CSV table of C-alpha atoms and ligand atoms in Angstrom, one decimal:
chain,number,residue,atom,x,y,z
A,1,MET,CA,-17.4,-12.9,-7.5
A,2,LEU,CA,-15.0,-10.3,-6.4
A,3,ALA,CA,-15.9,-6.5,-6.1
A,4,ILE,CA,-13.6,-3.9,-5.7
A,5,ILE,CA,-14.7,-0.7,-3.9
A,6,GLY,CA,-12.8,2.3,-4.9
A,7,GLY,CA,-12.0,5.1,-2.5
A,8,THR,CA,-10.9,8.9,-2.9
A,9,GLY,CA,-9.6,9.3,-6.4
A,10,LEU,CA,-10.3,5.8,-7.7
A,11,SER,CA,-13.0,6.0,-10.1
A,12,LYS,CA,-11.7,3.8,-12.7
A,13,LEU,CA,-9.7,0.5,-12.7
A,14,ASP,CA,-6.7,1.2,-15.0
A,15,GLY,CA,-5.5,-1.8,-17.1
A,16,PHE,CA,-9.0,-3.5,-16.6
A,17,LYS,CA,-11.3,-3.8,-19.7
A,18,SER,CA,-14.6,-2.6,-19.3
A,19,ARG,CA,-17.3,-5.1,-19.7
A,20,GLY,CA,-20.3,-2.8,-19.1
A,21,ARG,CA,-22.5,-1.6,-16.4
A,22,GLU,CA,-25.2,-2.9,-14.1
A,23,GLN,CA,-27.9,-0.9,-12.7
A,24,CYS,CA,-28.9,-2.3,-9.5
A,25,SER,CA,-32.0,-1.2,-7.9
A,26,THR,CA,-32.4,-1.8,-4.2
A,27,ARG,CA,-34.9,-0.6,-1.6
A,28,PHE,CA,-32.3,1.6,-0.1
A,29,SER,CA,-32.1,4.3,-2.9
A,30,ALA,CA,-34.5,6.0,-5.4
A,31,GLU,CA,-31.5,5.8,-7.9
A,32,PRO,CA,-30.2,2.6,-8.9
A,33,VAL,CA,-26.4,1.8,-8.0
A,34,VAL,CA,-24.1,1.7,-10.9
A,35,ILE,CA,-21.6,-1.1,-10.9
A,36,GLU,CA,-19.2,-1.4,-13.5
A,37,LEU,CA,-18.0,-4.9,-14.6
A,38,CYS,CA,-14.4,-5.1,-15.4
A,39,GLU,CA,-12.2,-7.6,-16.5
A,40,PHE,CA,-8.5,-8.5,-15.8
A,41,ASP,CA,-6.5,-11.4,-16.6
A,42,GLY,CA,-9.6,-13.1,-17.6
A,43,VAL,CA,-11.4,-12.4,-14.4
A,44,THR,CA,-14.3,-10.2,-14.2
A,45,VAL,CA,-14.5,-8.0,-11.1
A,46,ALA,CA,-17.5,-5.6,-9.9
A,47,PHE,CA,-16.1,-2.3,-9.5
A,48,LEU,CA,-18.0,0.3,-7.4
A,49,PRO,CA,-16.4,3.9,-6.8
A,50,ARG,CA,-18.0,4.7,-3.4
A,51,HIS,CA,-17.5,8.4,-3.9
A,52,GLY,CA,-19.3,8.0,-7.4
A,53,LYS,CA,-18.0,8.3,-11.0
A,54,ALA,CA,-17.5,12.0,-10.5
A,55,GLN,CA,-16.0,11.8,-7.0
A,56,ALA,CA,-18.9,14.0,-5.7
A,57,VAL,CA,-20.2,12.0,-3.0
A,58,PRO,CA,-18.5,13.0,0.3
A,59,PRO,CA,-18.0,10.3,3.0
A,60,HIS,CA,-21.2,11.2,5.2
A,61,LYS,CA,-23.4,11.1,2.1
A,62,ILE,CA,-22.5,7.7,0.7
A,63,ASN,CA,-25.5,5.2,0.6
A,64,TYR,CA,-23.6,2.4,2.2
A,65,ARG,CA,-26.7,0.2,2.4
A,66,ALA,CA,-27.7,0.6,-1.2
A,67,ASN,CA,-24.1,-0.1,-2.3
A,68,ILE,CA,-23.5,-3.3,-0.3
A,69,ARG,CA,-27.0,-4.6,-1.3
A,70,ALA,CA,-26.5,-4.0,-4.8
A,71,LEU,CA,-23.2,-5.9,-4.8
A,72,LYS,CA,-25.0,-8.9,-3.0
A,73,GLN,CA,-27.8,-8.9,-5.5
A,74,LEU,CA,-25.0,-9.0,-8.1
A,75,GLY,CA,-23.5,-12.2,-6.6
A,76,VAL,CA,-20.5,-10.6,-5.1
A,77,THR,CA,-18.9,-12.8,-2.4
A,78,ASP,CA,-15.7,-11.1,-1.6
A,79,ILE,CA,-14.9,-7.3,-1.5
A,80,ALA,CA,-11.5,-5.6,-1.5
A,81,ALA,CA,-12.0,-2.1,-0.6
A,82,VAL,CA,-9.5,0.7,-0.7
A,83,ASN,CA,-9.7,3.4,1.9
A,84,ALA,CA,-7.7,6.8,2.2
A,85,VAL,CA,-6.6,7.3,5.7
A,86,GLY,CA,-4.5,9.6,7.9
A,87,GLY,CA,-1.6,7.6,9.4
A,88,ILE,CA,-1.2,7.4,13.2
A,89,HIS,CA,1.2,4.4,13.5
A,90,LYS,CA,4.8,5.6,13.1
A,91,ASN,CA,5.1,3.5,10.0
A,92,LEU,CA,2.1,4.9,8.5
A,93,GLY,CA,3.2,8.1,7.2
A,94,PRO,CA,2.0,9.8,3.7
A,95,GLY,CA,2.5,6.9,1.0
A,96,ALA,CA,2.4,4.0,3.2
A,97,PHE,CA,-0.2,1.2,3.4
A,98,ALA,CA,-1.8,-0.8,5.8
A,99,VAL,CA,-4.2,-3.8,5.5
A,100,PRO,CA,-6.1,-3.3,8.8
A,101,GLU,CA,-7.1,-6.2,11.2
A,102,GLN,CA,-9.5,-4.1,13.4
A,103,ILE,CA,-12.0,-1.2,13.6
A,104,ILE,CA,-13.1,1.4,16.2
A,105,ASP,CA,-16.3,2.9,15.0
A,106,TYR,CA,-16.6,6.6,16.0
A,107,THR,CA,-19.3,7.5,13.4
A,108,ALA,CA,-22.6,8.8,14.3
A,109,ASN,CA,-25.9,9.3,12.1
A,110,ARG,CA,-25.0,6.7,9.5
A,111,GLN,CA,-27.6,4.2,8.3
A,112,SER,CA,-25.6,1.3,9.8
A,113,THR,CA,-27.8,-2.0,9.3
A,114,PHE,CA,-29.8,-4.0,7.0
A,115,PHE,CA,-31.8,-5.2,10.3
A,116,GLU,CA,-34.0,-2.3,10.7
A,117,GLU,CA,-37.5,-3.3,9.6
A,118,ASP,CA,-37.6,-7.0,9.5
A,119,ILE,CA,-37.5,-7.3,13.3
A,120,ALA,CA,-38.5,-11.0,13.1
A,121,THR,CA,-35.4,-11.7,11.6
A,122,VAL,CA,-33.0,-9.2,13.6
A,123,THR,CA,-29.6,-10.5,13.9
A,124,HIS,CA,-26.8,-9.4,16.3
A,125,ILE,CA,-24.1,-10.4,13.9
A,126,ASP,CA,-20.6,-11.6,15.2
A,127,PHE,CA,-18.1,-8.6,14.4
A,128,THR,CA,-15.2,-9.7,16.7
A,129,TYR,CA,-13.2,-9.8,13.4
A,130,PRO,CA,-14.3,-7.1,11.0
A,131,TYR,CA,-12.1,-7.9,8.5
A,132,ALA,CA,-11.9,-11.4,6.6
A,133,GLU,CA,-8.5,-13.1,7.0
A,134,CYS,CA,-8.6,-14.6,3.5
A,135,ILE,CA,-9.1,-11.2,1.8
A,136,ARG,CA,-6.5,-9.6,4.0
A,137,GLN,CA,-4.2,-12.2,3.1
A,138,GLN,CA,-4.9,-12.1,-0.5
A,139,ILE,CA,-4.2,-8.2,-0.4
A,140,LEU,CA,-1.0,-8.8,1.6
A,141,ASN,CA,0.1,-11.2,-1.1
A,142,SER,CA,-0.6,-8.7,-4.0
A,143,VAL,CA,1.2,-6.1,-2.2
A,144,ALA,CA,4.2,-8.3,-1.6
A,145,ALA,CA,4.2,-9.4,-5.4
A,146,VAL,CA,4.0,-6.0,-6.5
A,147,ASN,CA,6.8,-4.6,-4.1
A,148,ALA,CA,9.0,-7.3,-5.3
A,149,VAL,CA,9.2,-6.1,-8.8
A,150,ILE,CA,9.1,-2.3,-8.3
A,151,GLU,CA,12.1,0.0,-7.7
A,152,ARG,CA,10.9,1.6,-4.5
A,153,PRO,CA,8.8,-0.8,-2.6
A,154,ARG,CA,6.0,0.6,-0.4
A,155,ALA,CA,5.8,0.2,3.4
A,156,CYS,CA,2.7,-1.9,4.3
A,157,LEU,CA,1.5,-2.6,7.8
A,158,ASP,CA,0.1,-6.2,8.2
A,159,GLY,CA,-2.7,-5.5,10.7
A,160,GLY,CA,-3.4,-2.3,12.7
A,161,VAL,CA,-6.8,-0.7,13.9
A,162,TYR,CA,-8.8,1.5,11.6
A,163,GLY,CA,-10.6,4.3,13.4
A,164,CYS,CA,-13.6,5.6,11.5
A,165,THR,CA,-14.7,9.0,12.0
A,166,SER,CA,-17.8,10.8,10.5
A,167,GLY,CA,-16.4,13.5,8.7
A,168,PRO,CA,-16.3,15.2,6.3
A,169,ARG,CA,-14.1,17.5,8.4
A,170,LEU,CA,-10.6,16.3,9.5
A,171,GLU,CA,-10.1,15.5,13.1
A,172,THR,CA,-8.8,17.8,15.9
A,173,ALA,CA,-5.5,17.1,17.4
A,174,ALA,CA,-7.2,16.1,20.5
A,175,GLU,CA,-9.4,13.6,18.7
A,176,ILE,CA,-6.2,12.1,17.3
A,177,ILE,CA,-4.6,11.9,20.6
A,178,ARG,CA,-7.7,9.9,21.9
A,179,CYS,CA,-7.8,7.8,18.8
A,180,THR,CA,-4.1,7.0,19.5
A,181,ARG,CA,-5.0,6.2,23.1
A,182,ASP,CA,-7.7,3.9,22.2
A,183,GLY,CA,-5.3,2.1,20.0
A,184,CYS,CA,-6.0,3.3,16.5
A,185,ASP,CA,-3.4,3.0,13.9
A,186,MET,CA,-5.1,4.9,11.3
A,187,VAL,CA,-8.1,7.2,10.8
A,188,GLY,CA,-10.5,7.4,8.0
A,189,MET,CA,-14.0,8.0,7.1
A,190,THR,CA,-15.3,5.4,4.9
A,191,GLY,CA,-14.8,2.2,6.5
A,192,MET,CA,-17.8,2.1,8.6
A,193,PRO,CA,-20.5,0.9,8.4
A,194,GLU,CA,-19.4,-0.6,4.9
A,195,ALA,CA,-17.5,-3.3,6.8
A,196,ALA,CA,-20.3,-4.1,9.1
A,197,LEU,CA,-23.0,-4.3,6.4
A,198,ALA,CA,-20.6,-6.7,4.2
A,199,LYS,CA,-20.6,-8.9,7.4
A,200,GLU,CA,-24.4,-8.6,7.6
A,201,ALA,CA,-24.7,-9.5,4.0
A,202,GLY,CA,-22.3,-12.5,4.2
A,203,ILE,CA,-19.8,-10.9,2.1
A,204,GLU,CA,-16.1,-11.3,2.9
A,205,TYR,CA,-14.5,-7.9,3.5
A,206,GLY,CA,-11.1,-6.7,3.2
A,207,SER,CA,-9.4,-3.2,3.1
A,208,LEU,CA,-6.3,-1.9,1.5
A,209,ALA,CA,-5.7,1.5,3.5
A,210,PHE,CA,-3.6,4.2,1.9
A,211,SER,CA,-2.1,6.6,4.2
A,212,VAL,CA,-2.4,10.1,2.3
A,213,ASN,CA,-1.3,12.4,5.1
A,214,TRP,CA,-0.3,12.3,8.9
A,215,ALA,CA,-3.3,12.5,11.1
A,216,ALA,CA,-4.2,15.7,12.5
A,217,GLY,CA,-1.5,17.2,15.1
A,218,LEU,CA,1.2,14.4,14.1
A,219,SER,CA,3.3,16.6,11.9
A,220,THR,CA,4.2,20.0,12.3
A,221,GLU,CA,2.4,20.8,9.0
A,222,LEU,CA,-1.3,21.4,8.8
A,223,ILE,CA,-3.1,19.1,6.4
A,224,THR,CA,-3.7,20.3,2.9
A,225,LEU,CA,-5.9,18.9,0.1
A,226,ASP,CA,-3.1,19.7,-2.3
A,227,GLU,CA,-0.7,17.6,-0.4
A,228,ILE,CA,-3.1,14.7,-0.1
A,229,HIS,CA,-3.7,14.8,-3.9
A,230,THR,CA,-0.1,14.6,-4.7
A,231,VAL,CA,0.7,11.7,-2.4
A,232,PHE,CA,-2.6,10.3,-3.9
A,233,GLU,CA,-1.5,10.6,-7.7
A,234,ALA,CA,1.9,9.1,-6.8
A,235,GLY,CA,0.3,6.1,-5.2
A,236,MET,CA,-2.3,5.3,-7.7
A,237,GLU,CA,-0.1,3.0,-10.0
A,238,PHE,CA,0.8,0.8,-7.1
A,239,VAL,CA,-2.9,0.6,-6.2
A,240,THR,CA,-4.0,-0.5,-9.5
A,241,ALA,CA,-1.2,-2.9,-9.6
A,242,VAL,CA,-2.2,-4.4,-6.1
A,243,LEU,CA,-5.6,-4.5,-7.3
A,244,GLN,CA,-4.8,-6.3,-10.6
A,245,GLY,CA,-3.0,-8.9,-8.4
A,246,ILE,CA,-5.9,-9.5,-6.1
A,247,ALA,CA,-8.2,-10.0,-9.3
A,248,SER,CA,-5.5,-12.3,-10.8
A,249,ALA,CA,-6.0,-14.7,-7.6
A,250,TYR,CA,-9.7,-15.2,-8.5
A,251,HIS,CA,-8.8,-17.6,-11.5
B,1,HPA,N1,-8.7,11.6,8.9
B,1,HPA,C1,-9.8,11.2,8.4
B,1,HPA,N2,-9.9,10.6,7.2
B,1,HPA,C2,-9.1,10.5,6.2
B,1,HPA,C3,-7.8,11.3,6.6
B,1,HPA,C4,-7.5,12.1,7.9
B,1,HPA,O1,-6.8,12.2,8.3
B,1,HPA,N3,-7.0,11.3,5.6
B,1,HPA,C5,-7.6,10.7,4.5
B,1,HPA,N4,-8.6,10.3,4.8
């Protein structure tokens, strides 16, 4: 089964029919993880808004382990995640998209592995390619199909390096210069440890990254939440259409 993990602003899947909720208890949280089952085109997908239904959970407070374990318990094999990012690559201005290929993890103090207590089975997972190529291609195919039928197609970078910072504050200009030097094409706060935990859980994982601002220092303007929200609102229809296309591919 496919799961969609919703990012900032994505707390429901427009155009999908709700097929009820699952409360998944895991040993990683006191409260069960609530996962919505949603149907599109006869395909049922698991939907998990990582910031919560009310968008009240900031990136550094997300219980990534409970979320991924809950999806695993539900039988999820594939994840298409949506991640808001600040653009660094010249083609990743506000409103553009990317389907990243690589990750640099700058986060600290996050519970980032399932292999903590059960040392007997400790495993150093191979993480050379953090994103599953099959999911990347599904996302890219869906983006291309949506772009083919809309008036103003969205730019979408095939590949790129996602730098993950801890947040919740945005970066300094110097931090973005360092990220750029490191080879980052975009910067976000939620890609890790989500991608690594999915890998540990044996779930194929891919991301649709949505640039909602230029990363710090790359434009003459300071980054405002209002601006981010405007870009976001304008792109939600596209995101929804891409997610519907991805779901359809699971027939
Ligand atoms: N930095 C980190 N995370 C983000 C940004 C950013 O500029 N924009 C949206 N998420």
